[in-house]
Short mmCIF file of C-alpha atoms and ligand atoms in Angstrom, two decimals:
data_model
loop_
_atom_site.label_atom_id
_atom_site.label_comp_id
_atom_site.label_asym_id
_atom_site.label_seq_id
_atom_site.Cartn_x
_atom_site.Cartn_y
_atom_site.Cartn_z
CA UNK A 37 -5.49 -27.01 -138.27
CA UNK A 38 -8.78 -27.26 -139.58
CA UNK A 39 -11.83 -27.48 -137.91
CA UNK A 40 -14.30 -30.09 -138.25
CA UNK A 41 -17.92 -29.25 -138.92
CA UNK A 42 -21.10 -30.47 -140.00
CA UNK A 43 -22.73 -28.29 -142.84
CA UNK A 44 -26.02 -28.84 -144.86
CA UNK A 45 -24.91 -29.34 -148.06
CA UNK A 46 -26.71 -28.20 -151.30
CA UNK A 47 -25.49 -30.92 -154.41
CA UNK A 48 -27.68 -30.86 -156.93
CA UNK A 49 -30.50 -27.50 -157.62
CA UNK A 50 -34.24 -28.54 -156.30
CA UNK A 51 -32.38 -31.26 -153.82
CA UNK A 52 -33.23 -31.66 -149.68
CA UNK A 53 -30.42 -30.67 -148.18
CA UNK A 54 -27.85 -33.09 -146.40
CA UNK A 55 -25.95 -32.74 -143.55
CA UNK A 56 -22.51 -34.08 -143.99
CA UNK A 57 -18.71 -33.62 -142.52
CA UNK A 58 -17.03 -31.11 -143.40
CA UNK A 59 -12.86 -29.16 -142.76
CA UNK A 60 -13.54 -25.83 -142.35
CA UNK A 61 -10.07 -23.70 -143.12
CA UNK A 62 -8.71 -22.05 -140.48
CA UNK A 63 -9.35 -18.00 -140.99
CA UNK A 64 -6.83 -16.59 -143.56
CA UNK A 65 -5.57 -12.61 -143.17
CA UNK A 66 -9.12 -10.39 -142.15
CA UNK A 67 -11.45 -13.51 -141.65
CA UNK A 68 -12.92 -15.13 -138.41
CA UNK A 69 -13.79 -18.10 -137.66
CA UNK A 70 -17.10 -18.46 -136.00
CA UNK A 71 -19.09 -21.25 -134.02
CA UNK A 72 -22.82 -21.08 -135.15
CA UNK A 73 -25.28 -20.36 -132.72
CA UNK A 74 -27.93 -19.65 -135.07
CA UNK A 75 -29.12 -18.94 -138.88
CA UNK A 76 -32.57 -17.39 -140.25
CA UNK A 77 -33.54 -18.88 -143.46
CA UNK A 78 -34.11 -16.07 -145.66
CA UNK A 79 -35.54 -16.26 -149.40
CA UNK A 80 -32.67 -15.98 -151.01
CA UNK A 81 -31.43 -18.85 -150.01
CA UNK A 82 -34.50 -20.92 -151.48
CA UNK A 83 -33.56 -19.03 -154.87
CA UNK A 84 -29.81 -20.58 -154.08
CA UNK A 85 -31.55 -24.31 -154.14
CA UNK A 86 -34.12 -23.57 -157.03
CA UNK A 87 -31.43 -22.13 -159.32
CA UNK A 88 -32.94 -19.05 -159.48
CA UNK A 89 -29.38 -18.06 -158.39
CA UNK A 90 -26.88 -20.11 -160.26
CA UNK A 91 -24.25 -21.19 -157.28
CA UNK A 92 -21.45 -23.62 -158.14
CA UNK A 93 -22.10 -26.48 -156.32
CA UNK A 94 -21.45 -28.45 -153.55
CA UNK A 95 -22.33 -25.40 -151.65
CA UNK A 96 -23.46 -24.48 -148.51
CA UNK A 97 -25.64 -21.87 -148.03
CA UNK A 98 -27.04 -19.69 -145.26
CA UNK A 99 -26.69 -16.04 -145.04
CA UNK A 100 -28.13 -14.42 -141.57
CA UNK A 101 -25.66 -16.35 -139.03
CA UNK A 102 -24.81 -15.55 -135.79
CA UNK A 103 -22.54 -16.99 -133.48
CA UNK A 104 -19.18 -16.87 -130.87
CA UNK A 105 -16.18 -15.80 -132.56
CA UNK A 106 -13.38 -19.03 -132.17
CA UNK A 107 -10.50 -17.33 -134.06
CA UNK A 108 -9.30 -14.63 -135.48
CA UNK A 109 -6.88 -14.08 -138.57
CA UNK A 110 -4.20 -12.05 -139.47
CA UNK A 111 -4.75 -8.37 -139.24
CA UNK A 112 -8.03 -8.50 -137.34
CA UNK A 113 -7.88 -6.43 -134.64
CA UNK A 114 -11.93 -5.15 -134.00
CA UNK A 115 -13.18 -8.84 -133.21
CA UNK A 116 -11.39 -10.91 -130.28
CA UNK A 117 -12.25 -14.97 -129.99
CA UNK A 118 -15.49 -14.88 -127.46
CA UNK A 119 -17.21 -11.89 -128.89
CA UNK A 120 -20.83 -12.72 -130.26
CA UNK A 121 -21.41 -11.80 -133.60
CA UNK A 122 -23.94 -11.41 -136.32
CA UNK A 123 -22.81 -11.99 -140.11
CA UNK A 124 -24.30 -9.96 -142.55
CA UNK A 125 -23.66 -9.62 -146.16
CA UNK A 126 -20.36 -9.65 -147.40
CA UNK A 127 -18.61 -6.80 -148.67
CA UNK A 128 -15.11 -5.01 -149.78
CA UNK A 129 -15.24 -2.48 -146.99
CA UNK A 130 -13.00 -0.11 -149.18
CA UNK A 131 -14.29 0.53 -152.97
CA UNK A 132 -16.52 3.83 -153.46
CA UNK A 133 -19.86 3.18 -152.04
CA UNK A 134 -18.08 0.72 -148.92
CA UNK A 135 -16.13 4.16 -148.15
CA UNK A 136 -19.71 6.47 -148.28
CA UNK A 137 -21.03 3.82 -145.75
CA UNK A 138 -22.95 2.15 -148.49
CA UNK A 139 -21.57 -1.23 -148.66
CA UNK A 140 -25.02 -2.77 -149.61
CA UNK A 141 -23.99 -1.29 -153.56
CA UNK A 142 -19.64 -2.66 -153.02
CA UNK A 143 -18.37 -2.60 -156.34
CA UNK A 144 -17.45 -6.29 -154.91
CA UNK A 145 -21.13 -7.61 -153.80
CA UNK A 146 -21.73 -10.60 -156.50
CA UNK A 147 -18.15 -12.40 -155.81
CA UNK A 148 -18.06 -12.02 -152.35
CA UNK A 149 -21.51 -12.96 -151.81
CA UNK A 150 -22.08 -15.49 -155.18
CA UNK A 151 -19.10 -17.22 -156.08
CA UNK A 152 -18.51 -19.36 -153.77
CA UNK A 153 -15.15 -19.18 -152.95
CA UNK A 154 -12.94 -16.38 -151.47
CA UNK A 155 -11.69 -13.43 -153.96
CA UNK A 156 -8.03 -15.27 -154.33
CA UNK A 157 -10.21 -18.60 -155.50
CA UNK A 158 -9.33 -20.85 -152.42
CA UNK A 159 -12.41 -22.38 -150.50
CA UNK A 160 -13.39 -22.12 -146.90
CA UNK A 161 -14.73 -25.71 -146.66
CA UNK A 162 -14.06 -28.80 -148.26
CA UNK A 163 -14.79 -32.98 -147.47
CA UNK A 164 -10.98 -34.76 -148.46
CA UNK A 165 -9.62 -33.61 -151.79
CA UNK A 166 -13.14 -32.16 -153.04
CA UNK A 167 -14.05 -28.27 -152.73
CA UNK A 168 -17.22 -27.68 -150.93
CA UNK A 169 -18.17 -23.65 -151.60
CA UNK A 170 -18.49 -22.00 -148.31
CA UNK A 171 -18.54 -18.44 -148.85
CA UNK A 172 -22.39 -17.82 -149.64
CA UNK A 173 -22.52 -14.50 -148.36
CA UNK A 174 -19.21 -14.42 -146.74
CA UNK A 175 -20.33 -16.88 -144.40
CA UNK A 176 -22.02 -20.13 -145.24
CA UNK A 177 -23.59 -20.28 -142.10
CA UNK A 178 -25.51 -23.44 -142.75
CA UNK A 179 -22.83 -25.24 -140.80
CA UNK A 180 -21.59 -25.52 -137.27
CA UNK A 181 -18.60 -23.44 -138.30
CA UNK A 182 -18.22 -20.82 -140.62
CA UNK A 183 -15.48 -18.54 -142.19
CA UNK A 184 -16.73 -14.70 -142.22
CA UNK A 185 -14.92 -11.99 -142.72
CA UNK A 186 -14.09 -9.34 -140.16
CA UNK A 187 -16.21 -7.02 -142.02
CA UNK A 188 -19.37 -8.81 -142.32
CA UNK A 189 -19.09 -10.11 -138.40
CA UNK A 190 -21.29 -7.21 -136.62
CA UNK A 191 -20.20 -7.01 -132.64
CA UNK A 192 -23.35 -7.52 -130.45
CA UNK A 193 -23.38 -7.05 -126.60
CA UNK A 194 -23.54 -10.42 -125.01
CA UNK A 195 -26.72 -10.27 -122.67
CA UNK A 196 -28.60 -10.50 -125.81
CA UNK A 197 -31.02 -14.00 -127.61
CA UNK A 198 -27.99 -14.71 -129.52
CA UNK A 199 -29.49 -17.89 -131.25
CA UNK A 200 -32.28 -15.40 -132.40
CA UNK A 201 -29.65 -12.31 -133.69
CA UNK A 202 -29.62 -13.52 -137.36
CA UNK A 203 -31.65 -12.26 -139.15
CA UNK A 204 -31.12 -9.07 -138.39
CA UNK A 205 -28.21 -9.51 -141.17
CA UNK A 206 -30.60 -9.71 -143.86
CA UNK A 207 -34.00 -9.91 -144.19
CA UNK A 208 -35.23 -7.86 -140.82
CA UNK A 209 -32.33 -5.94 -141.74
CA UNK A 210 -33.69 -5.39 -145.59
CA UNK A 211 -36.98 -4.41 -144.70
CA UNK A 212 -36.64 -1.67 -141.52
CA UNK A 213 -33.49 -0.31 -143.71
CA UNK A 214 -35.16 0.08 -146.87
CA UNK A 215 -37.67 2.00 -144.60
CA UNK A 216 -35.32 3.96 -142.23
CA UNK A 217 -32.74 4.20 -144.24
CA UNK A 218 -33.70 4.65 -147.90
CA UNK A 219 -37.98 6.36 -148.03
CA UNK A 220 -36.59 7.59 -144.26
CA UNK A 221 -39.97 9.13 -143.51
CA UNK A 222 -40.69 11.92 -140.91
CA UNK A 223 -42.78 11.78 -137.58
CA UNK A 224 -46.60 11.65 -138.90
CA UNK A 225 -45.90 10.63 -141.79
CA UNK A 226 -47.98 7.63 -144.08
CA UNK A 227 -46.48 4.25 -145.88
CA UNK A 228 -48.40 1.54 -147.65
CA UNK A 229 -46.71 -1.68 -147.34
CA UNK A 230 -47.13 -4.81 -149.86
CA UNK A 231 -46.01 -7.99 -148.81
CA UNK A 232 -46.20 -9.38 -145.33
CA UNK A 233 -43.31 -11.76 -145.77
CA UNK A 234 -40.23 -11.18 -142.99
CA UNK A 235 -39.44 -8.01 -145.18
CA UNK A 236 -42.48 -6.41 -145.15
CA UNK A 237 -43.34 -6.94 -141.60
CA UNK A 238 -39.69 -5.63 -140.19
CA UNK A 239 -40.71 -2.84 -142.98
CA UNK A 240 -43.92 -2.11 -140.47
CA UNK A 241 -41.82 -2.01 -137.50
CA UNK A 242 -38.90 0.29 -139.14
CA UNK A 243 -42.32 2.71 -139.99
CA UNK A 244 -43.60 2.23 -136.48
CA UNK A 245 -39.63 3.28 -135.10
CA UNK A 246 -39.76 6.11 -137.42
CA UNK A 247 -43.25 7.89 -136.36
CA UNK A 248 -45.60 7.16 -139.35
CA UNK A 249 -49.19 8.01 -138.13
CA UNK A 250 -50.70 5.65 -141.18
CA UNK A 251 -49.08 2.01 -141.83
CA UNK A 252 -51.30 0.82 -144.41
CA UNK A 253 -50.10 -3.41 -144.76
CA UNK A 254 -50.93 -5.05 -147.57
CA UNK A 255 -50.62 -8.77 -148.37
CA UNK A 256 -53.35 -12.14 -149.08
CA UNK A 257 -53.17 -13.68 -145.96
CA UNK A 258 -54.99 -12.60 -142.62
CA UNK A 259 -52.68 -14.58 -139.91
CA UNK A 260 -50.09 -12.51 -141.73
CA UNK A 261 -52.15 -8.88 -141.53
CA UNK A 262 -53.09 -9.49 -137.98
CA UNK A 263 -49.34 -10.19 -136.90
CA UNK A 264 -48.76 -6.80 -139.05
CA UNK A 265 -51.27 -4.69 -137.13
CA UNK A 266 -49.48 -6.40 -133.53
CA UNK A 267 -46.49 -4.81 -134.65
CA UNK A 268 -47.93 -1.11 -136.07
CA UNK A 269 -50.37 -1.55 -138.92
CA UNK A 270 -52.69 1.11 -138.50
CA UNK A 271 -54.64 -0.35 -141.38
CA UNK A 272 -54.86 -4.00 -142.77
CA UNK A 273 -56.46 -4.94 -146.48
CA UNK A 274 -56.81 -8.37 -147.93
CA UNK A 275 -55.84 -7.60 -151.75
CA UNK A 276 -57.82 -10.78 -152.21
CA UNK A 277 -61.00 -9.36 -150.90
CA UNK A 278 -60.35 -6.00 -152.35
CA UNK A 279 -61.00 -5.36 -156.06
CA UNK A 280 -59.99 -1.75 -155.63
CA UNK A 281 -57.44 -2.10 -153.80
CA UNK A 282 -55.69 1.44 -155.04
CA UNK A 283 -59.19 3.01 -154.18
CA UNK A 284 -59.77 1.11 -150.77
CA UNK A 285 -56.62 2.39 -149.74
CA UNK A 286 -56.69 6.14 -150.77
CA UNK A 287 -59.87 5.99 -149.52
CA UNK A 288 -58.40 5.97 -145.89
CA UNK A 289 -55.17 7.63 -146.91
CA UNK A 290 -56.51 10.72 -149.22
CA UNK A 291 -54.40 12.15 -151.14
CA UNK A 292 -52.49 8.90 -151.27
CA UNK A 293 -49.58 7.87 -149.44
CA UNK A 294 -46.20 9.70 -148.71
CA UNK A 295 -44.17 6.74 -149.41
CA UNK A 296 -44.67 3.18 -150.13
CA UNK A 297 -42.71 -0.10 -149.96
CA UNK A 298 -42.92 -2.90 -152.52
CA UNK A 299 -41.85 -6.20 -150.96
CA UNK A 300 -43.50 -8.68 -153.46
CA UNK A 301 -41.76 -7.67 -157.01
CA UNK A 302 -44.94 -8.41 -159.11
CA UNK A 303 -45.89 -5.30 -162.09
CA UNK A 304 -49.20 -5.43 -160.30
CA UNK A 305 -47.73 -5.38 -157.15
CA UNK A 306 -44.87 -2.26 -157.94
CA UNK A 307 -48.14 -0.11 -160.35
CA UNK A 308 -50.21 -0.86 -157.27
CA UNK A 309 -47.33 0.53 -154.60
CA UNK A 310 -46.99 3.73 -156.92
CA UNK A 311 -51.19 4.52 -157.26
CA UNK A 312 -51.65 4.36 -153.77
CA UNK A 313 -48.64 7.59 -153.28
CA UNK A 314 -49.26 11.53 -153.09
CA UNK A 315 -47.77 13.72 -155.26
CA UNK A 316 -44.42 14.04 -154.19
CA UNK A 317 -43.73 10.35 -152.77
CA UNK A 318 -40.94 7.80 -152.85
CA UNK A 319 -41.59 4.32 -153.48
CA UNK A 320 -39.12 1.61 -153.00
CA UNK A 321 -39.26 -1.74 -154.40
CA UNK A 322 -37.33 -4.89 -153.05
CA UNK A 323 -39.20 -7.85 -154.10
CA UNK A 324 -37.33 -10.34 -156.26
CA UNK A 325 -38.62 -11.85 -159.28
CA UNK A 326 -35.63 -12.83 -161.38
CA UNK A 327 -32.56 -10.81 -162.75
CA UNK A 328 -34.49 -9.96 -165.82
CA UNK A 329 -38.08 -8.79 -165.19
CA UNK A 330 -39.56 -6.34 -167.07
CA UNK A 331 -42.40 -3.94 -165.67
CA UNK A 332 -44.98 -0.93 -166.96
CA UNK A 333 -45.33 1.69 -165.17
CA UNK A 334 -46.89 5.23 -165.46
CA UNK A 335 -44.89 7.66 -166.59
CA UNK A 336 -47.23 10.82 -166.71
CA UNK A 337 -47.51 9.81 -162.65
CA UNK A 338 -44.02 9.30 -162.10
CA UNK A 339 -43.45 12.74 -163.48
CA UNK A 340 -45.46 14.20 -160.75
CA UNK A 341 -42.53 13.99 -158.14
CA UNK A 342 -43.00 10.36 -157.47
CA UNK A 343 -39.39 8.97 -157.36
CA UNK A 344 -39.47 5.17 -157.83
CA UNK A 345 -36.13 3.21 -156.45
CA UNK A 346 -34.35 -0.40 -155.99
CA UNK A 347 -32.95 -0.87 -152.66
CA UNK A 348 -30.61 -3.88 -151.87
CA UNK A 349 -29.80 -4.77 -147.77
CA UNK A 350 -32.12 -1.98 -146.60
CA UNK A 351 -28.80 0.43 -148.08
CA UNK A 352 -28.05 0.17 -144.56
CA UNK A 353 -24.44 0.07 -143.35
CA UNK A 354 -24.27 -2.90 -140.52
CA UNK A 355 -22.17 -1.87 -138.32
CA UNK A 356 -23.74 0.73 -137.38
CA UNK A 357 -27.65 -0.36 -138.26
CA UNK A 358 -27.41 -4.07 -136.78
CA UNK A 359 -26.42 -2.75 -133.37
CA UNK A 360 -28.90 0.12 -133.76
CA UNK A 361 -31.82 -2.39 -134.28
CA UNK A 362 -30.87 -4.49 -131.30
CA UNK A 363 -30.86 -1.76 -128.82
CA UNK A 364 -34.92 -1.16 -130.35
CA UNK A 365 -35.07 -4.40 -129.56
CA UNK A 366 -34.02 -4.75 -126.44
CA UNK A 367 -36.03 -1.21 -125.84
CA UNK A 368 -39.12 -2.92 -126.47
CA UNK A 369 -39.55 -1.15 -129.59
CA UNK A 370 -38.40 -3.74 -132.38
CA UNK A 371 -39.91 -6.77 -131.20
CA UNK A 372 -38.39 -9.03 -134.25
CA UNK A 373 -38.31 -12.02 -132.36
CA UNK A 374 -42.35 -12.33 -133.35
CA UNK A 375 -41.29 -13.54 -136.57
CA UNK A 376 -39.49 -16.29 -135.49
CA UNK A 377 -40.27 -20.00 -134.78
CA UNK A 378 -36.64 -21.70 -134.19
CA UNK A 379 -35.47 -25.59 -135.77
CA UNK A 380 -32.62 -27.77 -134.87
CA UNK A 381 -30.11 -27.85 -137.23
CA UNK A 382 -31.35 -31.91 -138.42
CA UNK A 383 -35.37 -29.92 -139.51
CA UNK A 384 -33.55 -27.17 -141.43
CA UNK A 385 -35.23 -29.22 -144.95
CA UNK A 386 -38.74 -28.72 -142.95
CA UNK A 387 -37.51 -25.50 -141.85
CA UNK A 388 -37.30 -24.42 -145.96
CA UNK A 389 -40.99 -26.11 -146.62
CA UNK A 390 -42.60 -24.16 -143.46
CA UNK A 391 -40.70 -21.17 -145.27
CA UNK A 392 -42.05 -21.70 -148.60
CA UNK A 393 -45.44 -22.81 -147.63
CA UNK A 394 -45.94 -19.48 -145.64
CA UNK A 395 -46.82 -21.12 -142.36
CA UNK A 396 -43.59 -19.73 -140.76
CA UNK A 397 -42.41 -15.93 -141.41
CA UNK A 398 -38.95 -16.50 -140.29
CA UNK A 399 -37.51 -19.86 -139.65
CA UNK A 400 -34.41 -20.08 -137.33
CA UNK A 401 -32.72 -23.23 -137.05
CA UNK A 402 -30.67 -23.24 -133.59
CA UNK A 403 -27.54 -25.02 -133.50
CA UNK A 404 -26.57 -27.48 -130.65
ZN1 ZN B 551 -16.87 -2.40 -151.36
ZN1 ZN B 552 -31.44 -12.63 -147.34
#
């Protein structure tokens, strides 16, 4: 029997969203289906509603759920109906990467994250005779149930802010990965940071877990720098108020940087995240500015041991990172939760603007 739920519905690119009725399927062979508790609003679903990713529509999105698992389906046997869960992005859990515990790079990421329906074609939600696309990251978690599959449901113990837990599937996820898992810096150790946005900042916190002595943060707007430095800036600049910004900053971090993280995506932004570095140093970028976006770099300083790389999901493997970061968390030592300001489910359209006007880092819309 299906299962009745009310999902915010994306119809037409650049559109509020609307909260309608929907059937959500009961879970087919390695799916669950979960009861929402809550979602984090992430940026990439704003791309989803500006068509900077082209979904097929109706669809729902929502990609860092978490919730109670209701039911399981065929062949599950890790996830039981009670356990609390986080969904993360979706992915094959058997191609070559999956099987090096790399699933952010599955051979499988764009269809079971982007098309909408599941890999046979059938749809997890629909309103009468019409299709509504549910599968937005293997979850759709925009809705008051959701269809995941076992693999992208992440186990967390049950004493834990479970309306708060999403994000950690993506975005808080993304940025402490990309610095734990992918520059993975040593004790005493220096990073420059660009981009105080909900990457960037959980990028400050993975470099405050890891040891780094300097976290140099980076970004345009003080409420965000001072929130940076609360969780481990050592050093704050205003790129606004700095015309040298490369200077200012290897002027407190001479010879430059050991690594550096790009979370904006600009060519100023990405040259600027490579001046600031030593000779060797690893820079990662992770900002998104469209599928096709060319940049300039220097390749006489590239040469100079500077390695230069793309990072998707923080190349973190979530069953074992997700569970990782909330035992920080509950350690004291990843306090995530600073990000967040929680919405009902009805605000999740002002939830977006508050998103996308930068008054909010990480909005979380809590469901009833
Ligand atoms: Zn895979
Ligand atoms: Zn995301």
């Amino acid at each position: 029997m299906p299962t009745t739920a009310t999902a915010a519905i994306l119809r037409e690119v650049n559109e509020p969203l609307t909260l309608e009725e929907v059937q959500v399927s009961d879970p087919a062979e390695g799916e669950v289906l979960v009861k929402m508790v809550g979602a984090g609003i992430c940026h990439t679903d704003a791309t989803g509603i500006d068509g900077t990713i082209p979904l097929p529509l109706p669809s729902v999105l929502g990609h860092e759920g978490s919730g109670i698992v209701e039911a399981v389906g065929e062949g599950v046997t890790d996830l039981a109906p009670g356990d609390h869960v986080v969904l993360t992005f979706g992915h094959c859990g058997d191609c070559k990467y999956c099987s090096r515990d790399r699933p952010a790079y599955c051979e499988m990421f764009a269809p079971l994250n982007y098309f909408g329906t599941r890999m046979d074609g059938t749809v997890t939600m629909s309103q009468g005779d019409e299709d509504v696309h549910g599968c937005f990251f293997s979850q759709s978690s925009f809705s008051t149930y959701a269809i995941a599959l076992a693999t992208n449901a992440i186990k967390v113990d049950k004493d834990l802010p479970l309306e708060l837990l999403g994000p950690l599937g993506c975005g808080i996820q993304t940025g402490s990965g990309t610095v734990l898992n992918a520059l993975n810096p040593q004790q005493g150790d220096s990073i420059a940071i660009f981009g105080m946005g909900g990457v960037g900042l959980s990028g400050v916190m993975g470099a405050k877990l890891a040891g780094c002595e300097q976290i140099i943060a980076v970004d345009i707007n003080d409420e965000r720098l001072a929130l940076a430095r609360s969780l481990g800036a050592t050093h704050t600049f205003n790129a606004k108020e700095h015309k040298d910004l490369v200077w200012d900053i290897m002027g407190v971090a001479a010879p430059g940087v050991d690594f550096a993280l790009d979370a904006v995506g600009t060519n100023e932004v990405i040259r600027q995240a490579l001046e600031v570095t030593r000779s060797p140093a690893r820079i990662a970028t992770v900002g998104f500015q469209g599928l096709q976006h060319d940049i300039t770099i220097d390749q006489g300083h590239l040469l100079l041991g500077r390695e230069l790389c793309g990072v998707i999901e923080g190349d973190a493997n979530p069953k074992d990172f997700i569970p990782a970061l909330t035992r920080h968390y509950a350690d004291g030592e990843f306090p995530f939760d600073k990000l967040i300001k929680t919405y009902k489910f009805s605000e999740i359209n002002e939830a977006f603007e508050a998103a996308h006007n930068g008054s909010v880092v990480k909005p979380v819309i809590v469901f009833d």
